[in-house]
Short mmCIF file of C-alpha atoms (C1' of nucleotides) in Angstrom, two decimals:
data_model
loop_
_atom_site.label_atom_id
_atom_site.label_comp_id
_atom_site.label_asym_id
_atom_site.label_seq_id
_atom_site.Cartn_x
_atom_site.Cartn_y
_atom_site.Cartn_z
CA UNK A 1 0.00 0.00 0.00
CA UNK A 2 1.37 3.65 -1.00
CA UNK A 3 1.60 5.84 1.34
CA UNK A 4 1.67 9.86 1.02
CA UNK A 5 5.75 11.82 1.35
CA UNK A 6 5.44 15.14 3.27
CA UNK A 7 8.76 16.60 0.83
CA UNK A 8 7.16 15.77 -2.12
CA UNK A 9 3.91 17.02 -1.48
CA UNK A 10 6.17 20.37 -0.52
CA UNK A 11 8.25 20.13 -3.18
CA UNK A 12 5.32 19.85 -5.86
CA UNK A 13 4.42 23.65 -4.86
CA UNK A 14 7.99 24.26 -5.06
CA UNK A 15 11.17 22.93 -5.25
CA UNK A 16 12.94 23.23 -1.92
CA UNK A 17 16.68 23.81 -1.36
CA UNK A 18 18.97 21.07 0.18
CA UNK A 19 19.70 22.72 3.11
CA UNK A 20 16.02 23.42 3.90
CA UNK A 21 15.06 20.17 3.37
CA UNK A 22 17.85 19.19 5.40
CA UNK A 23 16.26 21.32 8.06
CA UNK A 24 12.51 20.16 8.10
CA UNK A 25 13.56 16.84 8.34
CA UNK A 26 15.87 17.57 11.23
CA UNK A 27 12.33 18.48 13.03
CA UNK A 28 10.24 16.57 11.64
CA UNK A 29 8.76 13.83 13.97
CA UNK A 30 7.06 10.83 12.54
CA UNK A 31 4.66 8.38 15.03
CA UNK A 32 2.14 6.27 14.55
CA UNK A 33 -1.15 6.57 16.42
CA UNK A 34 -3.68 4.29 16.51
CA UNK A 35 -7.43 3.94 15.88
CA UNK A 36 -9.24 6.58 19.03
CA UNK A 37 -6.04 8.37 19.75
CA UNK A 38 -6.45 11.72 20.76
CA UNK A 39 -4.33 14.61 18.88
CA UNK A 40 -5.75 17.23 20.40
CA UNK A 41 -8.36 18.07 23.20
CA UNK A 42 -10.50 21.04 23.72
CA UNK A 43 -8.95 23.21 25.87
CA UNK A 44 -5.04 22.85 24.49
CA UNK A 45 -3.39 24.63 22.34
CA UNK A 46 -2.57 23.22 18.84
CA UNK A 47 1.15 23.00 18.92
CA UNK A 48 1.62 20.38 16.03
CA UNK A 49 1.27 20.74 12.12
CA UNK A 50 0.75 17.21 11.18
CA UNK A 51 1.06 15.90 7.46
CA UNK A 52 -0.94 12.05 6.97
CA UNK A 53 1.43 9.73 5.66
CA UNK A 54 -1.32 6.82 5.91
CA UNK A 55 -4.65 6.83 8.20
CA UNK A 56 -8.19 8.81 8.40
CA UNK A 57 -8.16 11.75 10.71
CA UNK A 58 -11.50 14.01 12.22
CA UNK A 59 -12.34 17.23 14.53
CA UNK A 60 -14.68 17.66 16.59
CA UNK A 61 -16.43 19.75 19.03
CA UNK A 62 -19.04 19.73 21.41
CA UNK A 63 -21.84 23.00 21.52
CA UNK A 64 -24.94 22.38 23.71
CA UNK A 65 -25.01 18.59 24.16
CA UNK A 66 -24.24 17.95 21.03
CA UNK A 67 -21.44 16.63 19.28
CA UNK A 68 -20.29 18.09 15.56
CA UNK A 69 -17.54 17.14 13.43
CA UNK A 70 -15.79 19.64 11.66
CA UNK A 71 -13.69 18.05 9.12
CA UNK A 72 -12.42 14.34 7.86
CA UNK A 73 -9.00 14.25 6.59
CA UNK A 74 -6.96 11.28 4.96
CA UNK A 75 -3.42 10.79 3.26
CA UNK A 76 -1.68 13.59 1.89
CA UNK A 77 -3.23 16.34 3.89
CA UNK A 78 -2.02 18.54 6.44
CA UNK A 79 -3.91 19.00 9.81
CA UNK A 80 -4.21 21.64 12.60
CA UNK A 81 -6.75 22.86 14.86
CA UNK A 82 -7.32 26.23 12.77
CA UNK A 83 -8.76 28.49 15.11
CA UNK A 84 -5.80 27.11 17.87
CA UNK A 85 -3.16 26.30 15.51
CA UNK A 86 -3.10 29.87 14.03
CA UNK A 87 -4.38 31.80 16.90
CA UNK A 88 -2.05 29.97 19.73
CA UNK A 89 -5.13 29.98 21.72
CA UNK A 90 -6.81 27.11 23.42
CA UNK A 91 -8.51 24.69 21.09
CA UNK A 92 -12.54 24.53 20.74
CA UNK A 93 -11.93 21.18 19.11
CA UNK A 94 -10.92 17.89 19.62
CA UNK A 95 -8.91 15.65 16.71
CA UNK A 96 -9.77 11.87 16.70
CA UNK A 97 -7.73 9.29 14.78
CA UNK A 98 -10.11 6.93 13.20
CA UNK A 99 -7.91 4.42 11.47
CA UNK A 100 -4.70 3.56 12.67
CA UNK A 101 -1.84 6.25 11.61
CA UNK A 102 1.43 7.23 10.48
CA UNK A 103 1.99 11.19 11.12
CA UNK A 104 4.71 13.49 10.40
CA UNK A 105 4.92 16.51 12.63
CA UNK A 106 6.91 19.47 13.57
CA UNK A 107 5.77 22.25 15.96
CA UNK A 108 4.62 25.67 16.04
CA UNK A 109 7.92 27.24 16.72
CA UNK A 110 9.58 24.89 14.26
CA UNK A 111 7.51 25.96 11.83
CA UNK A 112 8.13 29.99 12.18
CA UNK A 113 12.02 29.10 12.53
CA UNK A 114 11.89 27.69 8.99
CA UNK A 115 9.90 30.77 7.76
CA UNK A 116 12.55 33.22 9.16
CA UNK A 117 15.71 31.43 8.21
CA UNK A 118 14.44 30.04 4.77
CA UNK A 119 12.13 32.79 3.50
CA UNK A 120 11.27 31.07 0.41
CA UNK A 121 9.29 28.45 2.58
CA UNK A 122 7.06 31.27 2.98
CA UNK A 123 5.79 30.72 -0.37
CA UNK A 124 4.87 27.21 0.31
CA UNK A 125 3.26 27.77 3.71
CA UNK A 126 1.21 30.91 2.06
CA UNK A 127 0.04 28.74 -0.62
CA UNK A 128 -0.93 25.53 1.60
CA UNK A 129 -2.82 28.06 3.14
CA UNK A 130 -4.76 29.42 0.34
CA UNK A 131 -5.36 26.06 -0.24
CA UNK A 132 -7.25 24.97 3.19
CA UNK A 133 -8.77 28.80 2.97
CA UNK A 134 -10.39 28.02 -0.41
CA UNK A 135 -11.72 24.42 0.72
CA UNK A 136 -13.12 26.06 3.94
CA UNK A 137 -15.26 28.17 1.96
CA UNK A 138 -16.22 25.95 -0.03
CA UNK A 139 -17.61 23.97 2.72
CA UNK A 140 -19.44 27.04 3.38
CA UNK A 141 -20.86 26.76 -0.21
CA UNK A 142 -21.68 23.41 0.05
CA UNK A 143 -23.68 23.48 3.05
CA UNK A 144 -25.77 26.56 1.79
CA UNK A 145 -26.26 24.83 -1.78
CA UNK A 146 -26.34 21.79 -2.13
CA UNK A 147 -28.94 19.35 -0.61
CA UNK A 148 -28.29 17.12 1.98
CA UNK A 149 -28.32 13.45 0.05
CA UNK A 150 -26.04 15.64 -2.32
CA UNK A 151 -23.52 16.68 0.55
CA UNK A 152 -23.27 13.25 1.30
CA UNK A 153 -22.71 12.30 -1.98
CA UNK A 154 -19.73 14.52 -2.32
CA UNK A 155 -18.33 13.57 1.27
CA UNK A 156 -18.10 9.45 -0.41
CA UNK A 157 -16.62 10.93 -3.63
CA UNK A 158 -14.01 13.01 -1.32
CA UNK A 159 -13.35 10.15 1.31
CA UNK A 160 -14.72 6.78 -0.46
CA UNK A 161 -13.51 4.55 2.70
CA UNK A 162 -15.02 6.68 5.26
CA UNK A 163 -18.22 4.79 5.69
CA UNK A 164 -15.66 2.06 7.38
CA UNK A 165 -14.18 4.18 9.25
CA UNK A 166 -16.46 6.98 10.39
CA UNK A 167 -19.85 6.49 12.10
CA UNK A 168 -23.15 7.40 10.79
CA UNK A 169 -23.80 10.08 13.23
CA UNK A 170 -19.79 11.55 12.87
CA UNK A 171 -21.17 11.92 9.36
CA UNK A 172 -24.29 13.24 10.01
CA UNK A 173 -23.75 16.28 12.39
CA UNK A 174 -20.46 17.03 9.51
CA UNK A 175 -23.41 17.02 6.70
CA UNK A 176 -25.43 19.23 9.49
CA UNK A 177 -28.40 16.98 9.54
CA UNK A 178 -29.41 14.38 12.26
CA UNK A 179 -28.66 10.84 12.09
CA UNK A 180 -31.90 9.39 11.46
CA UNK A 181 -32.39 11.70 8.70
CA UNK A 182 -29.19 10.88 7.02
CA UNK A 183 -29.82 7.12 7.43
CA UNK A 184 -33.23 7.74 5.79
CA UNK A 185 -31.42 9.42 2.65
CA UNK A 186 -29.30 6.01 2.72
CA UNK A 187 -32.13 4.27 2.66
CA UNK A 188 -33.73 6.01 -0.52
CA UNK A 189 -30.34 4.20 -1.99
CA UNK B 1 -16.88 60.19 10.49
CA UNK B 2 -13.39 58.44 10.93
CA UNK B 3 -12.12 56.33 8.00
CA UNK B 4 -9.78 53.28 8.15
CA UNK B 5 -6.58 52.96 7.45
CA UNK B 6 -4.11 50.29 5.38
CA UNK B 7 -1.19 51.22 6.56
CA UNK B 8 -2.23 51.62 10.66
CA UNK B 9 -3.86 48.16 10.15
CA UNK B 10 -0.71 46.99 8.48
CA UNK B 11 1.78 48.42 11.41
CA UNK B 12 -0.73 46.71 13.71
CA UNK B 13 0.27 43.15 13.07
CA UNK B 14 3.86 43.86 12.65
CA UNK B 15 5.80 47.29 11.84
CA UNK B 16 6.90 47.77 8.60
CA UNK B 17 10.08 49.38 7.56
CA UNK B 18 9.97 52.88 6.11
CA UNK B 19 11.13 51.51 2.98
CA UNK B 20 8.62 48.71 2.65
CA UNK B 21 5.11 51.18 3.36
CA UNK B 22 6.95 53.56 0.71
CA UNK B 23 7.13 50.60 -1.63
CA UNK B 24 3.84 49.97 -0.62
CA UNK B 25 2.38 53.57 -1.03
CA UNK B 26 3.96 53.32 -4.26
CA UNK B 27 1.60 50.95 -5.71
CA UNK B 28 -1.79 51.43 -3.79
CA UNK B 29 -4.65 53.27 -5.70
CA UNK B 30 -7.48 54.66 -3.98
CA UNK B 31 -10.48 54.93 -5.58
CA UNK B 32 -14.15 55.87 -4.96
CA UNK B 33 -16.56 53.43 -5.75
CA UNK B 34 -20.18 54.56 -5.95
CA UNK B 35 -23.12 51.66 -4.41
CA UNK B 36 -24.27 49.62 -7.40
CA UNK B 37 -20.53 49.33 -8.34
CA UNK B 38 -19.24 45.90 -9.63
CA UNK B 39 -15.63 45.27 -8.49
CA UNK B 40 -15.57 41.86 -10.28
CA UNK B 41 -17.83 39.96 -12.21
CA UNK B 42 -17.83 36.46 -12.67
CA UNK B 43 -15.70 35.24 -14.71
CA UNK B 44 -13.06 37.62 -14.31
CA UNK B 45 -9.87 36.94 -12.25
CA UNK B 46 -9.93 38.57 -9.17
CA UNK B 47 -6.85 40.49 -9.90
CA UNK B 48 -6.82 43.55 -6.46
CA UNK B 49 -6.89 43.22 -3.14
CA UNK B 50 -8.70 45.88 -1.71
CA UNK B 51 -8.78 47.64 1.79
CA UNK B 52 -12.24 49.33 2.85
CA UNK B 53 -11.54 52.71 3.89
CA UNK B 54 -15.05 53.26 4.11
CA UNK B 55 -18.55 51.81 2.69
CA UNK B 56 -20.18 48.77 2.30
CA UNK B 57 -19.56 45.61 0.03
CA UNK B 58 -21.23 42.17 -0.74
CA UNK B 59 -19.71 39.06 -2.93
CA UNK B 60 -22.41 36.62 -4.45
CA UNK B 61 -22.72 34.17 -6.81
CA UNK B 62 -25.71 32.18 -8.62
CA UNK B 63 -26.48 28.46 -8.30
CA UNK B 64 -29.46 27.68 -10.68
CA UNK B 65 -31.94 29.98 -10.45
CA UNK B 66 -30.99 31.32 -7.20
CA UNK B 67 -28.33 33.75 -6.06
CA UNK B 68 -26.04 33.61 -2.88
CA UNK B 69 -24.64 35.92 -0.64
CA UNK B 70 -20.74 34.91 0.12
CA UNK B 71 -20.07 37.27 2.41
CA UNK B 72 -20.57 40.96 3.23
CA UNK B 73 -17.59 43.16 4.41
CA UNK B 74 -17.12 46.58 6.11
CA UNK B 75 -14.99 49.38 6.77
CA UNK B 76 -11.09 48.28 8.01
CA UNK B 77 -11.59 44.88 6.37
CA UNK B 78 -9.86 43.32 3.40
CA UNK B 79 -11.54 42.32 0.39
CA UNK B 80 -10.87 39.68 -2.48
CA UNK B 81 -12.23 36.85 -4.19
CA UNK B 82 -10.94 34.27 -2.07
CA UNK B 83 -10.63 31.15 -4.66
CA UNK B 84 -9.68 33.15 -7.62
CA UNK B 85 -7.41 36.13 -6.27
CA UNK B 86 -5.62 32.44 -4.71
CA UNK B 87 -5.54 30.13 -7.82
CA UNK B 88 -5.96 32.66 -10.47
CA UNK B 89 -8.60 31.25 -12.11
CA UNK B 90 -11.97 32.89 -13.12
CA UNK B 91 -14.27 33.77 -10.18
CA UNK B 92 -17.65 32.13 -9.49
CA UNK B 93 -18.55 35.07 -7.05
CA UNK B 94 -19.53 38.85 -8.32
CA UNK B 95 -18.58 41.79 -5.81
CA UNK B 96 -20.86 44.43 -5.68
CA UNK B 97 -20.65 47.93 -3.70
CA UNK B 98 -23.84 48.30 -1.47
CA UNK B 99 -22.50 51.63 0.12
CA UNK B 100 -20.46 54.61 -1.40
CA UNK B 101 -17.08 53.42 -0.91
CA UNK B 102 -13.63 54.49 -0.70
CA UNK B 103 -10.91 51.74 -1.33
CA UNK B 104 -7.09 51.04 -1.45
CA UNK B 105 -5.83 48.82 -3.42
CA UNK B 106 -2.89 46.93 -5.06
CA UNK B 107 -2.98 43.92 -7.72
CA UNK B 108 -2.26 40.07 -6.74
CA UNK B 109 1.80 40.71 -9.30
CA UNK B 110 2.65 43.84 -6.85
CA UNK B 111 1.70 42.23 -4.48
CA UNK B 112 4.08 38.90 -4.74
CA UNK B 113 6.88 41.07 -5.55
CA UNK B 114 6.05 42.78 -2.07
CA UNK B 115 6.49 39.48 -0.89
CA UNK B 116 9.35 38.79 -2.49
CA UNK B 117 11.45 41.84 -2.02
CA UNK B 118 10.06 42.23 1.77
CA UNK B 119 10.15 38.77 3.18
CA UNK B 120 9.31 39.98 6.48
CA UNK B 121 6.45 41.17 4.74
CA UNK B 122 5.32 37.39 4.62
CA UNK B 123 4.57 37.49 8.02
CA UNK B 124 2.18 40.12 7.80
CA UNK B 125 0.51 38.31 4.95
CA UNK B 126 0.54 35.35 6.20
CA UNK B 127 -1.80 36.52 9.79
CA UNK B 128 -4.32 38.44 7.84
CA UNK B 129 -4.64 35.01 5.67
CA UNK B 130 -4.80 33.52 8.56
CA UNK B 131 -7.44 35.48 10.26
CA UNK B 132 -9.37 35.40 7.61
CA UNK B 133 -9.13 31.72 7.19
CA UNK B 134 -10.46 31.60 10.77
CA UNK B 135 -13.12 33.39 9.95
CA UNK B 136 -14.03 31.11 7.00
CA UNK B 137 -13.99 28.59 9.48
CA UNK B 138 -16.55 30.04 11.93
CA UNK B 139 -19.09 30.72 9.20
CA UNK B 140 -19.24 27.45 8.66
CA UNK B 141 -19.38 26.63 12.34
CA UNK B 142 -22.37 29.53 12.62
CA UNK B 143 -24.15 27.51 10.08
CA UNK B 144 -23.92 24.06 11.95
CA UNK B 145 -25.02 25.17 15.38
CA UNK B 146 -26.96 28.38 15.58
CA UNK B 147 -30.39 28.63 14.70
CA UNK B 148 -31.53 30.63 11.83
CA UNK B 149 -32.69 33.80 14.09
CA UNK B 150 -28.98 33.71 16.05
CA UNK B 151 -27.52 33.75 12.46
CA UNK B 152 -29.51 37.10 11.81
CA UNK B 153 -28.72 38.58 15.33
CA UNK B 154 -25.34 37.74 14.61
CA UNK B 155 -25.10 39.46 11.79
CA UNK B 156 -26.32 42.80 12.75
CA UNK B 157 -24.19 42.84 15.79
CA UNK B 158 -20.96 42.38 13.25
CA UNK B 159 -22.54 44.67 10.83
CA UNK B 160 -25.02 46.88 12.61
CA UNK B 161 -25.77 49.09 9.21
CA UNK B 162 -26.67 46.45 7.07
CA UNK B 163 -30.06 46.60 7.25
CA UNK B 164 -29.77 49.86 5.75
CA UNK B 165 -27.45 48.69 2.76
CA UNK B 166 -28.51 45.36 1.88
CA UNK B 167 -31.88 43.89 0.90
CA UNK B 168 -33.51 41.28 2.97
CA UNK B 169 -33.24 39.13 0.19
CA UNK B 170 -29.55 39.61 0.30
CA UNK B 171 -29.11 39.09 3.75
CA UNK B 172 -31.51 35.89 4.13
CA UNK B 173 -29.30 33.55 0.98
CA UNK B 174 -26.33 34.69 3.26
CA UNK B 175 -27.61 33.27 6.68
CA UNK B 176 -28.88 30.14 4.22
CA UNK B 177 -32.60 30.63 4.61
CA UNK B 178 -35.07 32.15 2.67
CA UNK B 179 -36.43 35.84 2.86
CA UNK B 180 -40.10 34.65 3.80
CA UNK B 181 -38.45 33.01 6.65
CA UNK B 182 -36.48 35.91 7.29
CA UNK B 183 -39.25 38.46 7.08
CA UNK B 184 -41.31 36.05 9.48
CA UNK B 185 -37.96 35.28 12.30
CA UNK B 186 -38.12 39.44 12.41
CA UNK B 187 -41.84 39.86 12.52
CA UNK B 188 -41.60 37.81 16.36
CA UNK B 189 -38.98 40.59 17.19
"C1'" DA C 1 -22.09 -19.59 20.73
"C1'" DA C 2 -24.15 -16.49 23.91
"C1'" DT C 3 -24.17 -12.08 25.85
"C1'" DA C 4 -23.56 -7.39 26.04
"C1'" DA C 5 -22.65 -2.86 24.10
"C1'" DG C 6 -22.91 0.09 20.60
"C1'" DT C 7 -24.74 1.56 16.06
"C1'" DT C 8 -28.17 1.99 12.54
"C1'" DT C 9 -32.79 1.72 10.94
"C1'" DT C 10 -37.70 2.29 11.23
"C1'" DG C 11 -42.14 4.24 12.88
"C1'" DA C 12 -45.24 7.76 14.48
"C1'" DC C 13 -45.53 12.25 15.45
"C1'" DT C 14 -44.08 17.33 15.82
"C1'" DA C 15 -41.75 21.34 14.49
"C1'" DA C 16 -39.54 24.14 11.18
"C1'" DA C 17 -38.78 25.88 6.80
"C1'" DG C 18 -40.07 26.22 1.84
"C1'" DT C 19 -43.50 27.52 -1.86
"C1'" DC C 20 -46.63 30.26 -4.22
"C1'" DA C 21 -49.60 34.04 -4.33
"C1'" DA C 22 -51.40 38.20 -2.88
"C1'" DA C 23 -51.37 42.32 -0.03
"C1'" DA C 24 -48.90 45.99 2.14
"C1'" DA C 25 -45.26 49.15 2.55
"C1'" DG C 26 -41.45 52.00 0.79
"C1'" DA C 27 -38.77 54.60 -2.72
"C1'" DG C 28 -38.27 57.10 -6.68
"C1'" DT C 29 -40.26 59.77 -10.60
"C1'" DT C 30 -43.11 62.57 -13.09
"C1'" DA D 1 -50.14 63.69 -5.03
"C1'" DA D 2 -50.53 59.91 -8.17
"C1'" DC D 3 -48.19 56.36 -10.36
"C1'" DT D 4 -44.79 52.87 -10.97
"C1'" DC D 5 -41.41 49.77 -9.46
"C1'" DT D 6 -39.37 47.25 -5.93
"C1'" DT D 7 -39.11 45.23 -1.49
"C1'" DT D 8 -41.16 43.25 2.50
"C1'" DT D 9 -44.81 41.05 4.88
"C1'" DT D 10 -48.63 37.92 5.46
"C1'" DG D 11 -51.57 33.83 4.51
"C1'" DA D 12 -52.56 29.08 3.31
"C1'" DC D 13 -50.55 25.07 2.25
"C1'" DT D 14 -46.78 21.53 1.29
"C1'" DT D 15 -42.49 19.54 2.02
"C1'" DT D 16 -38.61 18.51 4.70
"C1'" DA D 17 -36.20 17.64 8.74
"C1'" DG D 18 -36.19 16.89 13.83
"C1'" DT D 19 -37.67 14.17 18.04
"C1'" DC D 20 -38.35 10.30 20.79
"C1'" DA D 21 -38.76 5.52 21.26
"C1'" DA D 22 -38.35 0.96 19.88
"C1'" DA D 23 -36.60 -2.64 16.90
"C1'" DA D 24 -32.99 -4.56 14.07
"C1'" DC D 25 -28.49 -5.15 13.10
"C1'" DT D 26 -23.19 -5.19 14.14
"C1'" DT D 27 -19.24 -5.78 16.72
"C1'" DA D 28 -16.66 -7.05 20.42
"C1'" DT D 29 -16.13 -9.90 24.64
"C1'" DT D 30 -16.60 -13.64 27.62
#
DNA sequence: AATAAGTTTTGACTAAAGTCAAAAAGAGTT
DNA sequence: AACTCTTTTTGACTTTAGTCAAAACTTATT
């Protein structure tokens, strides 16, 4: 099974130097977590930029009694806690492994110490940026137009194992509709 | 009345150097923009980023028959099309002027070689992106767990005016419901 | 294999939002 | 002031989604 490469996913938006590649990997971290490991709990801060080498990652939060998941992410994506990661505030969510792991990581300060010494990272880190910006707002989009059997539809196109690895309702409250509801669209095929 | 500022909001994040807000001053246009006034059209590539002195300003886009409000922004905020100022490819979303407005701006080229010549400048960039991403974030949040009426209340406590610039109509597609709805959540206070 | 624990589906009912049409209110023009 | 055009509100009805509870189905454990 193929697994995703942190430096060529960085080098594909642009070629890195030696020496700075030299450098991440002198930071970088890799683990492996498994299934129902906690990343992150409400109330730290997000001190970890984590690329997905191999596994199925969500957020979460709770607001009322309720539970809502804020994103899925798989192999070959970075994750943070946004709002934490960015804001070096306490966290409001809570990131869940859902299928065993392999993570690469480096940290917060890490990640501003290759900014400042190799200021042509700063091209890479402003465009994986604009990259998770634009998707965010498309979420946005999505939930205001399309229906919900359709944002389901596009969730399976975007994650086609996730039904094994997700639950119905961790689906549900990220589609914004209630479980039963989305196991009635199911049932409509 | 008071009017924003670029270069105060700029030195707020980090203090430029004398020779980067010259640089800076250098390529900024300031314009007035009269309500009714379409910044970009779909289509187009986002090609400015602009900085509200002072008005009013809405970004929407259609989906079938319907249209959409993206987002509405003020005075001391930022404005682009966020997917196609990023990947420079034609926008989905128009931006319209709802109140008499008076904008800076500078074009997505002057602004990479501000980038480039200023790396420290990347810092700067790289928080407003970031705050902005944020904010992305919590709109979709907003939509998850607040009801429709919190939505509205919401909005009028960010933008208190905007029942004065923008049309129910445009207000309800933003807060994803439609205007009957709206005109009946504001009818019970 | 039997039991227990958790997840998903189904049913009956309620609440919320959408639709379509008409009336009312507001703004702008002659 | 009367008229037109546009926006907002209201009414009657339909559709969709939420709620609560129970049944069916899975999965893990003994």
């Amino acid at each position: 099974m193929e697994t995703a490469n942190l430096l060529n996913t960085l080098n594909s938006i642009a070629i890195l130097s030696e020496s700075l590649q030299d450098q991440i990997k002198g930071h970088l971290i890799e683990e492996h977590f498994p299934r129902k490991s906690i990343l992150l709990k409400e109330g730290q801060v997000s001190q970890r930029i984590y690329f997905i080498k191999k596994g199925f990652i969500r957020a979460y939060y709770h607001k009322g009694n309720s539970e809502f998941s804020t994103w899925f992410m798989g192999e070959g994506e970075f994750i943070i806690s946004v709002y934490s990661f960015f804001s070096r505030k306490p966290s409001f969510e809570n990131i869940e492994v859902l299928e065993d792991c392999t993570l690469q990581s480096i940290n917060w300060d890490q990640l501003q110490s290759l900014y400042k010494q190799h200021p042509e990272f700063n091209l890479t880190g402003r465009i994986i940026t604009e990259q998770y910006y634009i998707r965010s707002e498309e979420r946005a989009i999505n939930l205001q137009t399309l229906t919900a059997k359709q944002r389901y539809e596009k969730l399976l196109a975007d994650y086609p194992g996730i039904l094994q690895k997700a639950s119905l309702g961790q689906i549900a409250s990220y589609l914004s509709v209630k479980q039963e509801t989305l196991s009635r669209i199911r049932a409509k095929h």
